[in-house]
PDB file of C-alpha atoms in Angstrom:
ATOM      1  CA  MET A 970      -0.003   0.032   0.086  1.00  0.00           C
ATOM      2  CA  ALA A 971       2.735   2.357   0.754  1.00  0.00           C
ATOM      3  CA  ALA A 972       4.303   1.782  -2.742  1.00  0.00           C
ATOM      4  CA  ALA A 973       0.844   2.852  -4.296  1.00  0.00           C
ATOM      5  CA  THR A 974       1.005   5.948  -2.406  1.00  0.00           C
ATOM      6  CA  THR A 975       4.595   6.853  -3.376  1.00  0.00           C
ATOM      7  CA  THR A 976       3.749   6.165  -6.953  1.00  0.00           C
ATOM      8  CA  GLN A 977       0.854   8.590  -7.046  1.00  0.00           C
ATOM      9  CA  THR A 978       2.838  11.337  -5.515  1.00  0.00           C
ATOM     10  CA  LEU A 979       5.582  10.899  -8.138  1.00  0.00           C
ATOM     11  CA  PRO A 980       5.230  12.845 -11.360  1.00  0.00           C
ATOM     12  CA  LEU A 981       4.240  10.651 -14.351  1.00  0.00           C
ATOM     13  CA  SER A 982       7.553  11.366 -15.924  1.00  0.00           C
ATOM     14  CA  SER A 983       9.405   9.720 -13.126  1.00  0.00           C
ATOM     15  CA  ILE A 984       6.976   6.478 -13.223  1.00  0.00           C
ATOM     16  CA  TYR A 985       6.955   6.311 -16.971  1.00  0.00           C
ATOM     17  CA  PRO A 986      10.449   7.469 -18.034  1.00  0.00           C
ATOM     18  CA  ILE A 987      10.452   8.909 -21.686  1.00  0.00           C
ATOM     19  CA  ASN A 988      12.093   6.732 -24.283  1.00  0.00           C
ATOM     20  CA  THR A 989      11.664   3.589 -22.288  1.00  0.00           C
ATOM     21  CA  LEU A 990      10.011   0.362 -23.666  1.00  0.00           C
ATOM     22  CA  MET A 991       7.386  -0.580 -21.313  1.00  0.00           C
ATOM     23  CA  GLU A 992       4.738  -3.248 -20.893  1.00  0.00           C
ATOM     24  CA  LEU A 993       1.568  -1.782 -19.370  1.00  0.00           C
ATOM     25  CA  THR A 994      -1.452  -3.734 -18.023  1.00  0.00           C
ATOM     26  CA  LEU A 995      -4.600  -1.822 -18.396  1.00  0.00           C
ATOM     27  CA  ASN A 996      -7.983  -2.331 -16.631  1.00  0.00           C
ATOM     28  CA  ASN A 997     -10.716  -1.523 -19.111  1.00  0.00           C
ATOM     29  CA  ASN A 998     -14.213  -2.164 -17.734  1.00  0.00           C
ATOM     30  CA  ASN A 999     -12.944  -4.903 -15.582  1.00  0.00           C
ATOM     31  CA  SER A1000     -10.966  -6.737 -18.479  1.00  0.00           C
ATOM     32  CA  LYS A1001      -7.251  -6.790 -18.404  1.00  0.00           C
ATOM     33  CA  GLU A1002      -5.321  -5.651 -21.457  1.00  0.00           C
ATOM     34  CA  VAL A1003      -1.663  -5.733 -21.988  1.00  0.00           C
ATOM     35  CA  THR A1004       0.101  -3.273 -24.288  1.00  0.00           C
ATOM     36  CA  THR A1005       3.634  -2.647 -25.126  1.00  0.00           C
ATOM     37  CA  GLY A1006       5.349   0.433 -26.583  1.00  0.00           C
ATOM     38  CA  THR A1007       7.818   3.236 -26.103  1.00  0.00           C
ATOM     39  CA  ILE A1008       6.951   5.871 -23.734  1.00  0.00           C
ATOM     40  CA  TYR A1009       6.690   8.911 -25.939  1.00  0.00           C
ATOM     41  CA  CYS A1010       5.595  11.626 -23.350  1.00  0.00           C
ATOM     42  CA  THR A1011       3.443  12.074 -20.268  1.00  0.00           C
ATOM     43  CA  ASP A1012       1.025  14.957 -19.318  1.00  0.00           C
ATOM     44  CA  GLU A1013       0.417  15.733 -15.580  1.00  0.00           C
ATOM     45  CA  VAL A1014      -2.755  17.973 -16.242  1.00  0.00           C
ATOM     46  CA  SER A1015      -4.610  15.265 -18.149  1.00  0.00           C
ATOM     47  CA  ASN A1016      -3.029  12.352 -16.275  1.00  0.00           C
ATOM     48  CA  THR A1017      -1.999  10.722 -19.539  1.00  0.00           C
ATOM     49  CA  ILE A1018       0.723   8.643 -20.980  1.00  0.00           C
ATOM     50  CA  VAL A1019       1.521   8.793 -24.664  1.00  0.00           C
ATOM     51  CA  LEU A1020       2.704   5.330 -25.867  1.00  0.00           C
ATOM     52  CA  LYS A1021       4.498   4.939 -29.347  1.00  0.00           C
ATOM     53  CA  LYS A1022       4.520   1.500 -31.209  1.00  0.00           C
ATOM     54  CA  SER A1023       6.770   1.027 -34.293  1.00  0.00           C
ATOM     55  CA  LEU A1024       4.836  -0.530 -37.077  1.00  0.00           C
ATOM     56  CA  VAL A1025       6.291  -2.845 -39.767  1.00  0.00           C
ATOM     57  CA  HIS A1026       4.997  -3.732 -43.172  1.00  0.00           C
ATOM     58  CA  THR A1027       2.996  -0.441 -43.541  1.00  0.00           C
ATOM     59  CA  THR A1028       3.326   2.911 -44.986  1.00  0.00           C
ATOM     60  CA  LEU A1029       2.926   4.359 -41.377  1.00  0.00           C
ATOM     61  CA  THR A1030       5.914   4.564 -39.081  1.00  0.00           C
ATOM     62  CA  SER A1031       4.320   4.251 -35.727  1.00  0.00           C
ATOM     63  CA  GLU A1032       1.033   4.088 -33.825  1.00  0.00           C
ATOM     64  CA  ILE A1033       0.285   6.501 -31.046  1.00  0.00           C
ATOM     65  CA  THR A1034      -1.796   5.495 -28.110  1.00  0.00           C
ATOM     66  CA  VAL A1035      -3.017   7.916 -25.433  1.00  0.00           C
ATOM     67  CA  ILE A1036      -3.685   6.181 -22.068  1.00  0.00           C
ATOM     68  CA  ASN A1037      -5.280   7.514 -18.837  1.00  0.00           C
ATOM     69  CA  ALA A1038      -2.759   6.584 -16.084  1.00  0.00           C
ATOM     70  CA  ALA A1039      -5.572   5.721 -13.643  1.00  0.00           C
ATOM     71  CA  VAL A1040      -6.381   2.609 -15.829  1.00  0.00           C
ATOM     72  CA  VAL A1041      -2.770   1.272 -15.495  1.00  0.00           C
ATOM     73  CA  THR A1042      -2.687  -1.448 -12.955  1.00  0.00           C
ATOM     74  CA  ASP A1043       0.758  -2.854 -13.594  1.00  0.00           C
ATOM     75  CA  ARG A1044       3.877  -1.707 -15.381  1.00  0.00           C
ATOM     76  CA  ARG A1045       7.009  -3.441 -16.433  1.00  0.00           C
ATOM     77  CA  ILE A1046      10.172  -1.783 -17.945  1.00  0.00           C
ATOM     78  CA  ILE A1047      11.468  -4.101 -20.702  1.00  0.00           C
ATOM     79  CA  THR A1048      14.446  -2.101 -22.020  1.00  0.00           C
ATOM     80  CA  ALA A1049      15.503   1.370 -23.130  1.00  0.00           C
ATOM     81  CA  ALA A1050      14.161   2.486 -26.448  1.00  0.00           C
ATOM     82  CA  ALA A1051      17.732   2.673 -27.977  1.00  0.00           C
ATOM     83  CA  ALA A1052      18.292  -1.000 -27.519  1.00  0.00           C
ATOM     84  CA  GLU A1053      14.827  -1.621 -29.206  1.00  0.00           C
ATOM     85  CA  ASP A1054      15.850   0.562 -32.209  1.00  0.00           C
ATOM     86  CA  GLU A1055      18.996  -1.529 -32.488  1.00  0.00           C
ATOM     87  CA  LYS A1056      17.344  -4.789 -32.343  1.00  0.00           C
ATOM     88  CA  GLU A1057      15.027  -3.833 -35.051  1.00  0.00           C
ATOM     89  CA  GLY A1058      17.758  -2.556 -37.191  1.00  0.00           C
ATOM     90  CA  GLU A1059      16.452   1.003 -37.018  1.00  0.00           C
ATOM     91  CA  LYS A1060      19.616   2.746 -35.908  1.00  0.00           C
ATOM     92  CA  THR A1061      19.214   6.545 -35.910  1.00  0.00           C
ATOM     93  CA  VAL A1062      21.991   8.013 -38.016  1.00  0.00           C
ATOM     94  CA  LEU A1063      22.650  11.732 -37.320  1.00  0.00           C
ATOM     95  CA  PRO A1064      24.213  13.687 -40.245  1.00  0.00           C
ATOM     96  CA  ASN A1065      27.635  14.790 -40.316  1.00  0.00           C
ATOM     97  CA  VAL A1066      27.784  18.412 -39.196  1.00  0.00           C
ATOM     98  CA  SER A1067      30.898  20.480 -39.829  1.00  0.00           C
ATOM     99  CA  ARG A1068      31.608  23.838 -38.187  1.00  0.00           C
ATOM    100  CA  ARG A1069      32.453  25.419 -41.571  1.00  0.00           C
ATOM    101  CA  MET A1070      29.053  24.454 -42.973  1.00  0.00           C
ATOM    102  CA  VAL A1071      27.247  25.773 -40.054  1.00  0.00           C
ATOM    103  CA  GLU A1072      29.050  29.054 -40.013  1.00  0.00           C
ATOM    104  CA  GLU A1073      28.400  29.328 -43.864  1.00  0.00           C
ATOM    105  CA  ARG A1074      24.717  28.701 -43.289  1.00  0.00           C
ATOM    106  CA  GLU A1075      24.736  31.376 -40.565  1.00  0.00           C
ATOM    107  CA  ARG A1076      26.437  33.853 -42.907  1.00  0.00           C
ATOM    108  CA  ARG A1077      23.907  33.242 -45.691  1.00  0.00           C
ATOM    109  CA  ALA A1078      20.929  33.649 -43.284  1.00  0.00           C
ATOM    110  CA  ILE A1079      22.433  36.842 -41.978  1.00  0.00           C
ATOM    111  CA  LYS A1080      23.053  38.204 -45.464  1.00  0.00           C
ATOM    112  CA  LEU A1081      19.350  37.228 -46.514  1.00  0.00           C
ATOM    113  CA  MET A1082      18.115  39.068 -43.171  1.00  0.00           C
ATOM    114  CA  GLU A1083      19.944  42.236 -44.048  1.00  0.00           C
ATOM    115  CA  GLU A1084      18.887  42.183 -47.614  1.00  0.00           C
ATOM    116  CA  SER A1085      15.319  41.710 -46.355  1.00  0.00           C
ATOM    117  CA  PHE A1086      15.670  44.701 -44.092  1.00  0.00           C
ATOM    118  CA  SER A1087      16.927  46.811 -47.081  1.00  0.00           C
ATOM    119  CA  HIS A1088      13.722  46.248 -48.730  1.00  0.00           C
ATOM    120  CA  VAL A1089      11.736  47.992 -45.898  1.00  0.00           C
ATOM    121  CA  ASN A1090      11.353  51.809 -46.208  1.00  0.00           C
ATOM    122  CA  GLN A1091      10.128  53.460 -43.158  1.00  0.00           C
ATOM    123  CA  GLN A1092       9.430  56.751 -45.038  1.00  0.00           C
ATOM    124  CA  ALA A1093       7.208  55.088 -47.479  1.00  0.00           C
ATOM    125  CA  SER A1094       3.391  54.661 -47.061  1.00  0.00           C
ATOM    126  CA  PRO A1095       1.985  51.129 -46.455  1.00  0.00           C
ATOM    127  CA  GLU A1096       0.626  51.123 -50.043  1.00  0.00           C
ATOM    128  CA  GLY A1097       4.108  52.132 -51.277  1.00  0.00           C
ATOM    129  CA  GLN A1098       5.620  49.240 -49.511  1.00  0.00           C
ATOM    130  CA  LYS A1099       2.955  46.917 -50.855  1.00  0.00           C
ATOM    131  CA  ILE A1100       3.774  48.008 -54.444  1.00  0.00           C
ATOM    132  CA  PHE A1101       7.498  47.575 -53.722  1.00  0.00           C
ATOM    133  CA  ASP A1102       7.052  43.928 -52.452  1.00  0.00           C
ATOM    134  CA  LYS A1103       4.956  43.133 -55.632  1.00  0.00           C
ATOM    135  CA  LEU A1104       7.496  44.669 -57.872  1.00  0.00           C
ATOM    136  CA  LEU A1105      10.363  42.990 -55.991  1.00  0.00           C
ATOM    137  CA  LYS A1106       8.691  39.636 -56.538  1.00  0.00           C
ATOM    138  CA  ALA A1107       8.018  40.236 -60.285  1.00  0.00           C
ATOM    139  CA  CYS A1108      11.373  42.025 -61.208  1.00  0.00           C
ATOM    140  CA  ASN A1109      13.795  40.923 -58.516  1.00  0.00           C
ATOM    141  CA  GLU A1110      15.946  44.134 -59.008  1.00  0.00           C
ATOM    142  CA  VAL A1111      14.090  46.761 -57.067  1.00  0.00           C
ATOM    143  CA  SER A1112      15.343  49.352 -54.665  1.00  0.00           C
ATOM    144  CA  TRP A1113      14.380  52.495 -52.702  1.00  0.00           C
ATOM    145  CA  ARG A1114      15.540  56.049 -53.555  1.00  0.00           C
ATOM    146  CA  GLY A1115      13.943  58.207 -50.921  1.00  0.00           C
ATOM    147  CA  GLU A1116      10.302  57.502 -51.329  1.00  0.00           C
ATOM    148  CA  SER A1117      10.631  56.526 -54.864  1.00  0.00           C
ATOM    149  CA  ILE A1118      10.799  52.919 -56.135  1.00  0.00           C
ATOM    150  CA  ILE A1119      13.624  52.158 -58.739  1.00  0.00           C
ATOM    151  CA  VAL A1120      12.901  49.038 -60.902  1.00  0.00           C
ATOM    152  CA  LEU A1121      15.828  47.500 -62.701  1.00  0.00           C
ATOM    153  CA  GLY A1122      17.709  50.756 -62.352  1.00  0.00           C
ATOM    154  CA  GLU A1123      15.673  52.166 -65.319  1.00  0.00           C
ATOM    155  CA  ILE A1124      12.129  52.777 -64.110  1.00  0.00           C
ATOM    156  CA  ARG A1125      10.922  55.143 -61.127  1.00  0.00           C
ATOM    157  CA  VAL A1126       7.761  54.790 -59.381  1.00  0.00           C
ATOM    158  CA  ASP A1127       6.940  57.927 -57.368  1.00  0.00           C
ATOM    159  CA  PRO A1128       4.306  58.454 -54.641  1.00  0.00           C
ATOM    160  CA  PRO A1129       1.300  57.938 -54.616  1.00  0.00           C
ATOM    161  CA  TYR A1130       2.427  54.893 -56.443  1.00  0.00           C
ATOM    162  CA  THR A1131      -0.044  54.575 -59.296  1.00  0.00           C
ATOM    163  CA  SER A1132       0.554  53.468 -62.807  1.00  0.00           C
ATOM    164  CA  ASN A1133       0.586  57.204 -63.906  1.00  0.00           C
ATOM    165  CA  ASP A1134       3.623  57.758 -61.452  1.00  0.00           C
ATOM    166  CA  CYS A1135       5.746  55.251 -63.354  1.00  0.00           C
ATOM    167  CA  VAL A1136       8.509  56.936 -65.534  1.00  0.00           C
ATOM    168  CA  LEU A1137      11.502  55.569 -67.666  1.00  0.00           C
ATOM    169  CA  ILE A1138      14.449  57.323 -66.187  1.00  0.00           C
ATOM    170  CA  GLY A1139      17.350  55.677 -68.227  1.00  0.00           C
ATOM    171  CA  LYS A1140      17.467  55.955 -72.058  1.00  0.00           C
ATOM    172  CA  GLY A1141      20.619  53.615 -72.712  1.00  0.00           C
ATOM    173  CA  GLY A1142      19.919  50.702 -70.426  1.00  0.00           C
ATOM    174  CA  GLY A1143      18.139  48.601 -72.863  1.00  0.00           C
ATOM    175  CA  LEU A1144      14.526  49.063 -71.270  1.00  0.00           C
ATOM    176  CA  ASP A1145      11.969  50.394 -73.485  1.00  0.00           C
ATOM    177  CA  GLY A1146       8.259  51.326 -73.404  1.00  0.00           C
ATOM    178  CA  HIS A1147       7.313  47.554 -73.136  1.00  0.00           C
ATOM    179  CA  SER A1148       9.121  47.327 -69.831  1.00  0.00           C
ATOM    180  CA  LEU A1149       7.488  50.385 -68.529  1.00  0.00           C
ATOM    181  CA  GLU A1150       3.951  49.062 -69.499  1.00  0.00           C
ATOM    182  CA  ARG A1151       4.919  45.901 -67.665  1.00  0.00           C
ATOM    183  CA  VAL A1152       5.835  47.796 -64.457  1.00  0.00           C
ATOM    184  CA  LYS A1153       2.663  49.776 -64.896  1.00  0.00           C
ATOM    185  CA  ASN A1154       0.451  46.566 -65.049  1.00  0.00           C
ATOM    186  CA  ILE A1155       2.271  45.164 -61.810  1.00  0.00           C
ATOM    187  CA  VAL A1156       1.497  48.614 -60.042  1.00  0.00           C
ATOM    188  CA  ASN A1157      -2.220  48.506 -61.269  1.00  0.00           C
ATOM    189  CA  ALA A1158      -2.639  44.743 -60.147  1.00  0.00           C
ATOM    190  CA  ALA A1159      -1.149  45.596 -56.748  1.00  0.00           C
ATOM    191  CA  ALA A1160      -3.284  48.554 -56.212  1.00  0.00           C
ATOM    192  CA  VAL A1161      -6.473  46.653 -57.040  1.00  0.00           C
ATOM    193  CA  LYS A1162      -5.806  44.003 -54.323  1.00  0.00           C
TER     194      LYS A1162
END
């Protein structure tokens, strides 16, 4: 009787250690049912245990069962989950990680973040920022010059950012009236939405 009292005062995570293969005997409507699986997690608030069972010969990887801890009448630790995985030939292989690769990913992420920040103009209206974002998505080479949007270095869109405010600013860059019309169409489409 003392063991039962001690068990009930311990947290579920101590009674049912995570990543442990256990056999649980359940009392469901006066019938005993034995189930086996790896303890995935426990929840003190709902007084539940989550059991994970590996499945073979199916497209599903595992079966998850949520059990009310109050219906568990007996428990037996079979082995640690790592031993079960090795037994089934399902060793978890972690990828090789090099410091150089991690630092390179960090540099790329910082560069992308700084580039994203350069696309935000605090002086522009929300409508202007919306037009800028649409043009950036469509043309890829868009920048701010004050409150004006410069597209491909050749077309300027001035506030209030309508198609009438789009002007061709460079004459020798290879862009023509067709490019200007395309930018005007993008501005019109963004203004409509």
